[in-house]
Coordinates of C-alpha atoms and ligand atoms in Angstrom, one line a residue:
M99 CA -38.6 -46.7 -4.2
S100 CA -35.8 -46.9 -6.8
K101 CA -35.5 -45.4 -10.2
Q102 CA -34.5 -47.7 -13.0
Q103 CA -33.6 -46.7 -16.5
V104 CA -34.8 -48.9 -19.4
K105 CA -32.5 -48.9 -22.4
V106 CA -32.7 -50.1 -25.9
P107 CA -31.5 -53.8 -26.0
D108 CA -29.6 -55.4 -28.6
I109 CA -31.7 -54.8 -31.7
G110 CA -30.2 -57.6 -33.7
G111 CA -27.5 -55.8 -35.5
S112 CA -29.4 -52.8 -36.7
E113 CA -27.2 -49.8 -36.5
G114 CA -29.9 -47.5 -35.5
A115 CA -33.6 -47.2 -35.4
E116 CA -36.2 -44.4 -35.4
V117 CA -38.7 -43.9 -32.6
I118 CA -42.0 -44.0 -34.4
E119 CA -44.3 -44.2 -31.5
L120 CA -44.3 -43.5 -27.8
L121 CA -46.6 -46.0 -26.1
V122 CA -46.4 -44.5 -22.6
A123 CA -46.3 -41.1 -20.9
V124 CA -45.0 -39.7 -17.6
G125 CA -47.3 -41.0 -14.8
D126 CA -48.4 -44.2 -16.6
E127 CA -48.2 -47.4 -14.7
V128 CA -46.4 -50.1 -16.6
T129 CA -46.0 -53.8 -16.1
L130 CA -43.0 -55.9 -16.7
D131 CA -42.6 -56.5 -20.5
Q132 CA -45.2 -53.8 -21.4
S133 CA -44.2 -52.1 -24.6
L134 CA -42.8 -48.6 -24.1
I135 CA -41.9 -47.4 -27.5
V136 CA -41.9 -48.6 -31.2
L137 CA -38.7 -48.4 -33.1
E138 CA -38.4 -48.8 -36.8
S139 CA -35.2 -49.4 -38.7
D140 CA -34.9 -49.9 -42.4
K141 CA -35.4 -53.6 -41.9
A142 CA -37.9 -54.0 -39.0
S143 CA -40.1 -52.4 -36.5
M144 CA -40.1 -53.6 -32.9
E145 CA -41.6 -52.7 -29.6
I146 CA -39.3 -52.2 -26.7
P147 CA -40.6 -53.7 -23.5
S148 CA -40.2 -52.5 -20.0
T149 CA -37.7 -54.5 -18.0
V150 CA -39.4 -53.6 -14.7
A151 CA -42.9 -52.8 -13.4
G152 CA -43.6 -49.4 -11.9
I153 CA -44.5 -45.8 -12.7
V154 CA -43.0 -43.9 -15.7
V155 CA -41.3 -40.8 -14.2
E156 CA -39.4 -39.6 -17.3
V157 CA -39.6 -40.3 -21.0
L158 CA -36.1 -39.7 -22.4
V159 CA -36.9 -40.0 -26.1
A160 CA -39.2 -38.3 -28.6
E161 CA -40.8 -39.5 -31.8
G162 CA -38.5 -39.2 -34.7
E163 CA -35.4 -39.6 -32.6
Q164 CA -32.7 -42.1 -33.8
L165 CA -31.7 -44.7 -31.1
A166 CA -29.2 -47.4 -31.0
E167 CA -28.4 -50.2 -28.5
G168 CA -27.9 -48.9 -25.1
S169 CA -29.9 -45.7 -25.7
P170 CA -31.9 -44.7 -22.5
V171 CA -35.6 -44.8 -23.2
V172 CA -37.5 -44.1 -19.9
V173 CA -36.9 -43.9 -16.2
I174 CA -39.3 -46.0 -14.1
E175 CA -39.9 -45.7 -10.4
V176 CA -40.1 -49.2 -9.0
A177 CA -41.8 -49.9 -5.7
G178 CA -39.3 -51.2 -3.0
E179 CA -36.0 -50.0 -1.8
S180 CA -32.8 -50.3 -3.8
A181 CA -29.9 -52.0 -2.1
E182 CA -28.3 -48.6 -1.4
G183 CA -31.7 -47.2 -0.3
E184 CA -31.4 -44.5 -3.0
A185 CA -32.1 -44.0 -6.7
T186 CA -30.1 -46.3 -9.0
E187 CA -29.9 -46.9 -12.6
L188 CA -30.4 -50.5 -13.4
V189 CA -31.0 -52.3 -16.6
K190 CA -32.3 -55.8 -16.7
E191 CA -30.2 -57.9 -18.8
I192 CA -32.0 -58.6 -22.0
P193 CA -30.6 -61.5 -24.0
A194 CA -29.4 -60.4 -27.4
V195 CA -31.7 -61.1 -30.2
E196 CA -30.4 -63.3 -33.0
P197 CA -30.8 -61.4 -36.2
V198 CA -32.8 -63.1 -38.9
V199 CA -30.7 -63.9 -41.9
E200 CA -32.1 -64.9 -45.2
Q201 CA -30.0 -65.9 -48.1
V202 CA -31.3 -64.5 -51.3
A203 CA -30.7 -66.1 -54.6
R204 CA -31.7 -65.4 -58.1
P205 CA -33.9 -68.0 -59.8
A206 CA -31.0 -68.7 -62.2
E207 CA -28.8 -69.7 -59.3
L208 CA -31.6 -71.8 -57.9
E209 CA -32.1 -73.6 -61.1
S210 CA -28.4 -74.5 -61.1
S211 CA -28.7 -76.2 -57.7
P212 CA -32.3 -77.4 -57.5
A213 CA -31.5 -80.2 -55.1
E214 CA -30.6 -77.7 -52.4
S215 CA -33.9 -75.9 -52.7
P216 CA -37.3 -77.3 -51.8
M217 CA -38.9 -74.9 -54.3
A218 CA -40.4 -76.1 -57.5
V219 CA -39.3 -74.0 -60.5
T220 CA -41.8 -73.6 -63.4
G221 CA -40.3 -71.5 -66.2
G222 CA -39.5 -68.0 -65.0
A223 CA -41.7 -68.3 -62.0
V224 CA -41.2 -70.4 -58.9
N225 CA -43.8 -72.1 -56.8
Q226 CA -42.8 -71.9 -53.1
T227 CA -44.5 -73.3 -50.1
V228 CA -44.2 -70.8 -47.2
T229 CA -43.9 -72.6 -44.0
V230 CA -43.9 -71.6 -40.3
P231 CA -40.5 -70.3 -39.6
D232 CA -38.4 -70.9 -36.4
I233 CA -40.6 -69.6 -33.7
G234 CA -38.2 -70.3 -30.9
S235 CA -40.1 -73.1 -29.5
D236 CA -41.4 -76.6 -30.4
D237 CA -44.8 -75.8 -28.9
P238 CA -47.6 -75.2 -31.4
V239 CA -48.9 -71.6 -31.6
E240 CA -52.3 -70.3 -32.7
L241 CA -52.8 -68.9 -36.1
I242 CA -54.9 -65.8 -35.4
E243 CA -55.2 -64.1 -38.7
V244 CA -54.7 -64.9 -42.4
M245 CA -53.9 -61.5 -44.0
V246 CA -54.1 -62.6 -47.6
K247 CA -56.4 -64.6 -49.9
T248 CA -56.0 -66.7 -53.0
G249 CA -55.1 -64.6 -56.0
D250 CA -53.6 -61.7 -54.0
N251 CA -50.4 -60.3 -55.3
V252 CA -47.9 -59.8 -52.5
A253 CA -44.7 -57.8 -52.2
E254 CA -41.6 -58.9 -50.4
G255 CA -42.2 -58.5 -46.7
D256 CA -45.9 -58.2 -46.9
S257 CA -47.4 -60.0 -43.8
L258 CA -49.1 -63.2 -44.7
V259 CA -50.4 -64.6 -41.5
V260 CA -50.3 -63.7 -37.8
L261 CA -49.3 -66.2 -35.2
E262 CA -49.8 -65.8 -31.5
S263 CA -48.1 -67.7 -28.7
D264 CA -48.4 -67.1 -24.9
K265 CA -45.6 -64.6 -25.2
A266 CA -45.9 -62.8 -28.4
S267 CA -47.7 -62.4 -31.7
M268 CA -45.8 -62.3 -34.9
E269 CA -46.5 -61.7 -38.6
V270 CA -45.0 -64.1 -41.1
P271 CA -43.8 -62.0 -44.0
S272 CA -43.8 -63.1 -47.6
P273 CA -40.3 -64.0 -48.7
A274 CA -40.7 -62.6 -52.2
V275 CA -42.8 -60.8 -54.7
G276 CA -45.5 -63.1 -56.0
E277 CA -49.1 -64.4 -56.2
V278 CA -50.9 -66.4 -53.5
L279 CA -51.9 -69.7 -55.2
E280 CA -53.4 -71.5 -52.3
I281 CA -53.9 -71.0 -48.6
L282 CA -53.3 -74.2 -46.6
V283 CA -54.3 -73.0 -43.2
K284 CA -57.3 -71.2 -41.5
E285 CA -57.7 -68.9 -38.5
G286 CA -57.6 -70.8 -35.3
D287 CA -55.3 -73.5 -36.6
S288 CA -52.6 -74.6 -34.3
V289 CA -49.3 -74.6 -36.2
K290 CA -45.6 -75.2 -35.4
Q291 CA -42.3 -74.7 -37.1
G292 CA -42.2 -76.2 -40.5
D293 CA -46.0 -76.4 -41.1
E294 CA -47.1 -75.4 -44.5
L295 CA -48.9 -72.0 -44.6
L296 CA -49.5 -71.3 -48.2
Q297 CA -48.4 -71.7 -51.8
L298 CA -46.8 -68.8 -53.5
R299 CA -46.0 -68.3 -57.1
T300 CA -42.9 -66.1 -56.8
T301 CA -41.9 -63.8 -59.6
G302 CA -39.2 -61.7 -58.0
V303 CA -36.2 -62.2 -55.9
I304 CA -36.9 -65.0 -53.5
A305 CA -35.5 -66.2 -50.3
V306 CA -34.2 -69.7 -50.2
A307 CA -36.6 -71.8 -48.3
A308 CA -33.9 -73.9 -46.9
A309 CA -33.3 -71.0 -44.6
P310 CA -36.9 -70.2 -43.7
T311 CA -37.8 -66.8 -42.5
S312 CA -37.0 -67.0 -38.9
I313 CA -39.0 -65.1 -36.4
P314 CA -37.9 -65.8 -32.9
V315 CA -40.5 -65.6 -30.2
P316 CA -38.5 -63.9 -27.5
E317 CA -39.3 -62.4 -24.1
T318 CA -37.4 -59.5 -25.5
P319 CA -37.8 -57.4 -28.7
V320 CA -36.9 -58.9 -31.9
A321 CA -35.3 -57.5 -35.0
T322 CA -34.4 -58.8 -38.3
S323 CA -31.2 -57.8 -39.9
A324 CA -29.1 -58.7 -42.9
A325 CA -28.3 -56.7 -45.9
S326 CA -30.1 -59.2 -48.1
V327 CA -33.2 -59.6 -46.0
P328 CA -36.3 -58.4 -47.7
E329 CA -38.0 -55.6 -45.7
V330 CA -39.9 -57.5 -43.0
V331 CA -41.9 -56.0 -40.3
V332 CA -41.5 -58.5 -37.5
P333 CA -43.3 -57.6 -34.2
A334 CA -42.5 -59.3 -31.0
V335 CA -45.6 -58.1 -29.3
D336 CA -46.3 -59.1 -25.8
K337 CA -50.0 -59.6 -25.7
S338 CA -50.6 -57.4 -22.7
A339 CA -48.1 -54.9 -24.1
S340 CA -49.6 -54.7 -27.5
T341 CA -52.6 -53.0 -26.1
G342 CA -50.4 -50.4 -24.5
S343 CA -50.8 -47.7 -27.2
G344 CA -54.1 -46.2 -26.0
G345 CA -55.4 -49.7 -25.5
V346 CA -55.1 -50.5 -29.3
Y347 CA -54.1 -54.0 -30.1
A348 CA -52.3 -54.0 -33.4
G349 CA -49.1 -55.2 -34.9
P350 CA -46.4 -52.9 -36.3
A351 CA -47.4 -53.5 -39.9
V352 CA -50.9 -52.3 -39.2
R353 CA -49.5 -49.4 -37.1
K354 CA -47.1 -48.4 -39.9
L355 CA -50.0 -48.4 -42.4
A356 CA -52.1 -46.4 -40.1
R357 CA -49.4 -43.8 -39.7
E358 CA -49.1 -43.7 -43.6
F359 CA -52.7 -42.9 -43.9
G360 CA -52.7 -40.6 -40.9
I361 CA -55.2 -42.7 -39.1
E362 CA -55.5 -42.5 -35.3
L363 CA -55.6 -46.2 -34.5
G364 CA -57.7 -45.6 -31.5
M365 CA -60.6 -44.6 -33.8
V366 CA -60.5 -48.0 -35.6
V367 CA -62.5 -50.8 -34.3
G368 CA -60.6 -54.1 -34.5
S369 CA -62.3 -57.0 -36.0
G370 CA -59.5 -59.5 -35.4
P371 CA -59.3 -61.9 -32.6
R372 CA -59.5 -60.1 -29.2
G373 CA -60.2 -56.9 -30.9
R374 CA -57.0 -56.8 -32.8
V375 CA -56.9 -54.1 -35.5
V376 CA -56.1 -55.8 -38.9
K377 CA -55.4 -54.3 -42.3
G378 CA -58.9 -54.7 -43.5
D379 CA -60.2 -52.6 -40.6
L380 CA -58.0 -49.7 -41.8
Q381 CA -59.2 -50.1 -45.4
Q382 CA -62.8 -50.2 -44.2
F383 CA -62.2 -47.0 -42.0
V384 CA -60.7 -45.1 -45.0
Q385 CA -63.5 -46.2 -47.3
K386 CA -66.1 -45.0 -44.9
S387 CA -64.4 -41.8 -44.2
L388 CA -64.2 -41.1 -48.0
R389 CA -67.9 -41.8 -48.3
G390 CA -68.5 -39.3 -45.6
E391 CA -70.0 -41.9 -43.3
S392 CA -69.0 -42.0 -39.7
A393 CA -66.3 -44.5 -39.5
V394 CA -66.9 -44.6 -35.8
P395 CA -69.8 -46.8 -34.7
A396 CA -72.4 -45.7 -32.2
T397 CA -70.8 -47.6 -29.4
G398 CA -67.3 -48.7 -28.9
G399 CA -66.0 -46.0 -31.2
A400 CA -64.2 -42.7 -30.7
G401 CA -61.4 -44.7 -29.1
I402 CA -63.8 -45.9 -26.5
P403 CA -63.3 -49.6 -25.7
A404 CA -66.5 -51.4 -26.3
I405 CA -68.0 -53.0 -23.2
P406 CA -67.7 -56.7 -23.7
E407 CA -70.9 -58.8 -23.8
I408 CA -71.2 -61.0 -20.7
D409 CA -73.2 -64.2 -20.5
F410 CA -74.8 -63.4 -17.1
A411 CA -76.6 -66.8 -17.2
K412 CA -73.2 -68.3 -16.3
F413 CA -73.6 -66.9 -12.8
G414 CA -77.2 -67.6 -12.0
E415 CA -80.8 -67.4 -13.3
V416 CA -81.6 -64.4 -15.5
E417 CA -84.6 -63.0 -17.4
V418 CA -84.1 -61.1 -20.5
T419 CA -86.6 -58.6 -21.8
A420 CA -86.5 -56.3 -24.8
R421 CA -86.0 -52.6 -23.9
S422 CA -88.8 -50.3 -24.9
K423 CA -88.2 -47.8 -27.7
L424 CA -88.4 -45.0 -25.3
D425 CA -85.8 -46.5 -23.1
K426 CA -83.4 -47.0 -26.0
L427 CA -84.1 -43.4 -27.2
T428 CA -83.4 -42.1 -23.8
A429 CA -80.3 -44.1 -23.6
A430 CA -79.0 -42.7 -26.9
N431 CA -79.9 -39.0 -26.0
M432 CA -78.1 -39.5 -22.6
Q433 CA -75.0 -40.9 -24.3
R434 CA -74.9 -38.3 -26.9
S435 CA -75.1 -35.5 -24.4
W436 CA -72.7 -37.1 -22.1
L437 CA -70.1 -37.5 -24.9
N438 CA -70.7 -34.1 -26.5
V439 CA -71.2 -31.7 -23.5
P440 CA -68.5 -30.8 -21.0
H441 CA -70.7 -31.1 -17.9
V442 CA -70.1 -29.1 -14.7
T443 CA -72.5 -29.4 -11.7
Q444 CA -72.9 -26.9 -9.0
F445 CA -74.7 -27.5 -5.7
D446 CA -76.6 -25.4 -3.3
E447 CA -79.5 -25.6 -0.8
A448 CA -82.5 -23.4 -0.7
D449 CA -84.3 -22.7 2.6
I450 CA -87.9 -23.5 1.7
T451 CA -89.3 -23.4 5.3
E452 CA -91.6 -20.4 4.5
L453 CA -92.4 -21.7 1.0
E454 CA -93.6 -24.9 2.6
E455 CA -95.6 -23.1 5.2
F456 CA -97.3 -21.1 2.5
R457 CA -97.8 -24.2 0.3
S458 CA -99.5 -26.2 3.1
G459 CA -101.7 -23.2 3.9
L460 CA -103.0 -23.5 0.4
K461 CA -104.0 -27.2 0.5
A462 CA -107.6 -26.5 1.0
E463 CA -107.6 -24.0 -1.8
A464 CA -105.8 -26.5 -4.1
Q465 CA -108.6 -29.1 -3.3
R466 CA -111.3 -26.5 -4.0
R467 CA -109.7 -26.0 -7.4
D468 CA -109.4 -29.7 -7.9
T469 CA -105.6 -29.6 -8.2
R470 CA -102.5 -30.3 -6.2
L471 CA -99.8 -27.8 -5.2
T472 CA -96.5 -29.4 -5.0
P473 CA -93.1 -27.5 -4.8
M474 CA -92.8 -28.0 -8.6
P475 CA -94.8 -24.9 -9.7
F476 CA -92.7 -22.7 -7.4
L477 CA -89.5 -24.3 -8.8
L478 CA -90.8 -23.6 -12.3
K479 CA -91.6 -19.9 -11.6
A480 CA -88.3 -19.4 -9.8
C481 CA -86.3 -20.9 -12.7
A482 CA -88.2 -18.7 -15.1
V483 CA -87.2 -15.5 -13.3
A484 CA -83.5 -16.7 -13.0
L485 CA -83.5 -17.7 -16.6
R486 CA -84.8 -14.3 -17.6
D487 CA -82.0 -12.6 -15.5
N488 CA -79.2 -15.0 -16.6
S489 CA -80.0 -15.4 -20.2
R490 CA -77.0 -17.6 -21.1
L491 CA -78.8 -20.4 -19.3
N492 CA -81.7 -19.8 -21.7
S493 CA -79.6 -20.1 -24.8
S494 CA -78.4 -22.8 -27.2
L495 CA -75.4 -23.3 -29.4
A496 CA -75.9 -23.0 -33.2
Q497 CA -73.9 -23.1 -36.4
G498 CA -71.6 -25.7 -34.9
G499 CA -70.8 -23.4 -32.0
A500 CA -70.2 -20.2 -34.0
N501 CA -73.5 -18.7 -32.7
L502 CA -75.5 -18.5 -29.5
V503 CA -79.3 -18.4 -29.8
Y504 CA -80.9 -16.4 -26.9
K505 CA -84.5 -17.4 -26.6
Q506 CA -86.9 -14.7 -25.9
Y507 CA -89.3 -17.2 -24.5
I508 CA -89.1 -19.4 -21.4
H509 CA -90.3 -23.0 -21.9
I510 CA -89.2 -25.4 -19.3
G511 CA -89.1 -29.2 -19.6
M512 CA -90.1 -31.3 -16.6
A513 CA -88.6 -34.9 -16.3
V514 CA -91.4 -37.3 -15.6
D515 CA -90.7 -40.8 -14.3
T516 CA -93.2 -43.2 -16.0
P517 CA -93.5 -47.0 -16.1
A518 CA -92.5 -46.8 -19.9
G519 CA -89.4 -44.7 -19.2
L520 CA -88.3 -41.1 -18.8
M521 CA -90.3 -38.4 -20.6
V522 CA -89.8 -34.6 -20.6
P523 CA -93.0 -32.6 -21.4
V524 CA -92.5 -28.9 -21.9
I525 CA -94.4 -26.3 -20.0
R526 CA -94.5 -23.2 -22.2
D527 CA -94.2 -19.5 -21.2
V528 CA -93.7 -20.4 -17.6
D529 CA -92.8 -16.7 -16.9
K530 CA -96.3 -15.6 -18.0
K531 CA -98.3 -18.2 -16.0
T532 CA -99.5 -18.0 -12.4
I533 CA -98.6 -20.6 -9.7
W534 CA -102.1 -22.1 -10.0
E535 CA -101.9 -22.4 -13.8
L536 CA -98.5 -24.0 -13.4
A537 CA -99.9 -26.4 -10.8
E538 CA -102.6 -27.5 -13.2
E539 CA -100.2 -27.9 -16.0
V540 CA -97.7 -29.9 -14.0
L541 CA -100.6 -32.3 -13.1
A542 CA -101.9 -32.5 -16.6
M543 CA -98.5 -33.1 -18.2
A544 CA -97.4 -35.6 -15.7
G545 CA -100.7 -37.4 -16.2
K546 CA -100.4 -37.3 -20.0
A547 CA -96.9 -38.6 -19.8
R548 CA -97.8 -41.5 -17.5
D549 CA -100.8 -42.3 -19.8
R550 CA -98.5 -42.1 -22.8
K551 CA -100.8 -39.4 -24.3
L552 CA -98.1 -36.8 -24.9
M553 CA -97.9 -35.5 -28.5
P554 CA -94.4 -34.8 -30.0
A555 CA -95.1 -31.1 -29.8
D556 CA -95.6 -31.4 -26.0
M557 CA -92.0 -32.4 -25.7
Q558 CA -90.4 -29.8 -28.0
G559 CA -89.1 -26.4 -27.6
G560 CA -87.7 -26.6 -24.1
C561 CA -85.1 -24.1 -23.0
F562 CA -84.1 -25.6 -19.6
T563 CA -85.2 -28.7 -17.7
I564 CA -86.1 -29.5 -14.1
S565 CA -85.6 -33.0 -12.9
S566 CA -87.2 -33.4 -9.5
L567 CA -86.5 -36.6 -7.5
G568 CA -87.9 -34.9 -4.4
N569 CA -90.8 -37.3 -4.0
I570 CA -88.4 -40.3 -4.3
G571 CA -85.5 -39.3 -2.1
G572 CA -81.8 -38.7 -2.1
T573 CA -79.6 -35.8 -1.1
G574 CA -78.2 -34.9 -4.5
F575 CA -77.4 -36.1 -8.0
T576 CA -75.8 -34.8 -11.1
P577 CA -78.4 -34.5 -13.9
I578 CA -77.3 -34.8 -17.6
V579 CA -78.0 -31.7 -19.7
N580 CA -80.9 -32.2 -22.1
T581 CA -79.2 -30.9 -25.3
P582 CA -79.5 -28.6 -27.1
E583 CA -80.4 -26.9 -23.8
V584 CA -77.5 -25.8 -21.8
G585 CA -78.7 -26.3 -18.2
I586 CA -80.7 -28.6 -16.1
L587 CA -81.8 -28.4 -12.4
G588 CA -81.7 -31.5 -10.3
V589 CA -84.0 -31.3 -7.2
S590 CA -83.6 -33.8 -4.3
K591 CA -85.7 -34.4 -1.2
A592 CA -86.2 -31.5 1.1
A593 CA -85.3 -32.2 4.7
L594 CA -85.3 -30.5 8.1
K595 CA -81.9 -29.5 9.2
P596 CA -80.5 -27.4 12.0
V597 CA -79.3 -24.1 10.7
W598 CA -77.3 -21.6 12.8
D599 CA -79.1 -18.2 12.7
G600 CA -76.4 -16.3 14.6
Q601 CA -77.8 -17.1 18.0
A602 CA -79.0 -20.6 17.9
C603 CA -79.6 -23.6 15.7
T604 CA -83.2 -23.6 14.4
P605 CA -84.9 -26.3 12.3
R606 CA -85.2 -25.3 8.7
K607 CA -86.4 -27.1 5.6
L608 CA -83.6 -27.2 3.1
L609 CA -84.0 -28.2 -0.5
P610 CA -80.9 -29.7 -2.2
L611 CA -80.3 -28.2 -5.7
A612 CA -77.8 -29.3 -8.4
L613 CA -77.4 -27.3 -11.5
S614 CA -75.5 -29.1 -14.4
Y615 CA -74.6 -27.0 -17.3
D616 CA -72.8 -27.1 -20.6
H617 CA -69.5 -25.5 -19.9
R618 CA -69.0 -24.6 -23.6
V619 CA -71.7 -22.0 -23.1
V620 CA -72.2 -21.4 -19.4
N621 CA -69.3 -20.3 -17.1
G622 CA -69.0 -21.0 -13.5
G623 CA -69.9 -17.3 -12.8
D624 CA -73.2 -17.5 -14.9
A625 CA -74.1 -20.7 -13.2
G626 CA -73.2 -19.4 -9.7
R627 CA -75.4 -16.3 -10.2
F628 CA -78.3 -18.4 -11.5
L629 CA -78.2 -20.8 -8.7
S630 CA -77.7 -18.2 -6.0
Q631 CA -80.7 -16.2 -7.4
L632 CA -82.7 -19.4 -7.3
V633 CA -81.9 -20.0 -3.7
V634 CA -82.9 -16.4 -2.8
L635 CA -86.2 -16.7 -4.8
L636 CA -87.2 -20.0 -3.2
G637 CA -86.2 -18.7 0.2
D638 CA -88.5 -15.7 -0.2
I639 CA -91.1 -16.4 -2.8
R640 CA -92.4 -12.8 -2.5
Q641 CA -89.5 -11.9 -4.8
L642 CA -91.1 -14.0 -7.5
V643 CA -93.6 -11.3 -8.2
M644 CA -91.1 -8.5 -8.2
Ligands
LIG890 N1 -88.8 -32.6 -1.3 C1 -89.7 -33.1 -0.5 N2 -90.9 -33.5 -0.9 C2 -91.2 -33.3 -2.2 C3 -90.3 -32.7 -3.1 C4 -89.1 -32.3 -2.5 N3 -88.1 -31.8 -3.3 N4 -90.9 -32.6 -4.3 C5 -92.1 -33.1 -4.2 N5 -92.3 -33.5 -2.9 C6 -93.5 -34.1 -2.4 C7 -94.7 -33.3 -2.9 O1 -95.0 -32.2 -2.2 C8 -95.8 -34.4 -2.8 O2 -96.2 -34.4 -1.4 P1 -97.5 -33.6 -0.8 O3 -98.6 -34.2 -1.7 O4 -97.6 -34.1 0.6 O5 -97.3 -32.2 -1.1 C9 -95.1 -35.7 -3.0 O6 -93.7 -35.4 -2.9 C10 -95.3 -36.2 -4.4 O7 -95.1 -35.2 -5.4 P2 -95.2 -35.6 -7.0 O8 -94.0 -36.3 -7.4 O9 -96.5 -36.3 -7.2 O10 -95.3 -34.2 -7.7 P3 -94.2 -33.2 -8.1 O11 -94.9 -32.0 -8.6 O12 -93.3 -32.9 -7.0 O13 -93.4 -33.9 -9.2 C11 -93.1 -35.0 -11.3 C12 -94.0 -34.1 -10.4 C13 -93.7 -35.4 -12.5 C14 -91.8 -34.2 -11.6 C15 -92.6 -36.2 -10.5 O14 -93.7 -37.0 -10.1 C16 -91.6 -37.1 -11.2 O15 -92.0 -37.9 -12.1 N6 -90.3 -37.0 -10.8 C17 -89.3 -37.9 -11.4 C18 -88.4 -37.1 -12.3 C19 -87.3 -38.0 -12.7 O16 -87.5 -39.2 -12.9 N7 -86.1 -37.4 -12.9 C20 -84.9 -38.1 -13.2 C21 -84.6 -37.9 -14.6 S1 -83.1 -38.6 -15.0 O17 -83.3 -40.1 -14.8

């Protein structure tokens, strides 16, 4: 292992630049050329890439700090021994970046030497063709975004189009204030240096086209610098690196605008190629926020990268079926709970040896009553007692978290696996019902669920849920809280296990239990007491009548 320090390379003559964004933190794994920080001078913003691959062990700068060439940025631990076998400070040589120099002339000067300028001069205004500048290579690059439309008024330095090569993406800035007359390219076009991009009627100070805006495509950061250069924002964004900031793929111009609006870029869904966040996305985000609509879509929002659509048919035969309404509703509820509720799950095992003996002794009685007696009625009853004694588990958040509603009733939902999907009928007043009444209701509700005969009222008002996979199998699972409830019990398959009783190992039937809870409401202590009581109650069901 060796430690290497990455420093600010030659930033093209800029005397100093401000750190406007940290793209990595201590502990992050970075790849060679991944952007580490974004610097902004009065002329340009640029992302400083890593010169090595490894783990960031120290970040030596903070946002707002002024840096110059040679300023240390981060320390990276690189796999492999250094020559001396100890930590060293190395800096990969980064070739200096040629500053971009634009000559600026007043229209009057241009008129006096029209032959030297490819621009057409009409009265006070000048028609100028903006072309692809020097992109450091003769190879064509892809035009991935046209950022303006005909009729747009642009300021000096406004980005006009975005080009992307294998190494970098770059925004071509407007050389002057003016109006876009005609756009000569479209997204997806392949362009190279000198190709015409658009016609501009310039009305302000303009850059002479004979010295076109030059945007090198380096393997290093780029800067533009010259006293006369209009303010340009020229990124040299390595494609992999440009997603480094929380996975957000956006150029410096968009990042700058987002900062001005105080928008967290991770909240914005990019509509550009490969999910790139473009200016229009920011505008839409602001408009939606102002209208009070969620600017974050149901999926892929909240900074969560959307899961890409895959064409599975590419890999073999597939059959596509539409999902049932119930399935989609369950999915939405699960996702909502998973995203909103800080879940914790605690596990325990209840010794149900005696309970099972008691239960099997009642089989004949169950038949006589034309019902079935499974462990479920006992679980319901035990939960009702534990909910009564641990009332936080029988509460719900209200008023956006300001209040807690303690329910004075005990209604328990029971997850039922049906061919149409998951349903959760609610058994009311469990604490007031006998085991036989509960047995009948379990059977009736499960039947109604499977026959799709449940009414909305049958599924409302639950305080807590039991999800039993005991008849299916498994040794444990972590159920998702059925909001606005704050707790759910997952029950797995009971199994005979040897248990040490102090003198010998005896076979006991153990029932695996998992209690998931909303940690905003229920603490580990509450949950621990609840689960321990449940284990005691199921271990000695005589206690249920106490
Ligand atoms: N361990 C071992 N055996 C168990 C058991 C357990 N934890 N729980 C039930 N069994 C046994 C029952 O005793 C019964 O056997 P016997 O007839 O010999 O007594 C057998 O399994 C079948 O029981 P059942 O499933 O018909 O009845 P139930 O009361 O235990 O459960 C219901 C009813 C509706 C909860 C259940 O059928 C069901 O649908 N479970 C699925 C819940 C689910 O999908 N949860 C996941 C939600 S998140 O995706």
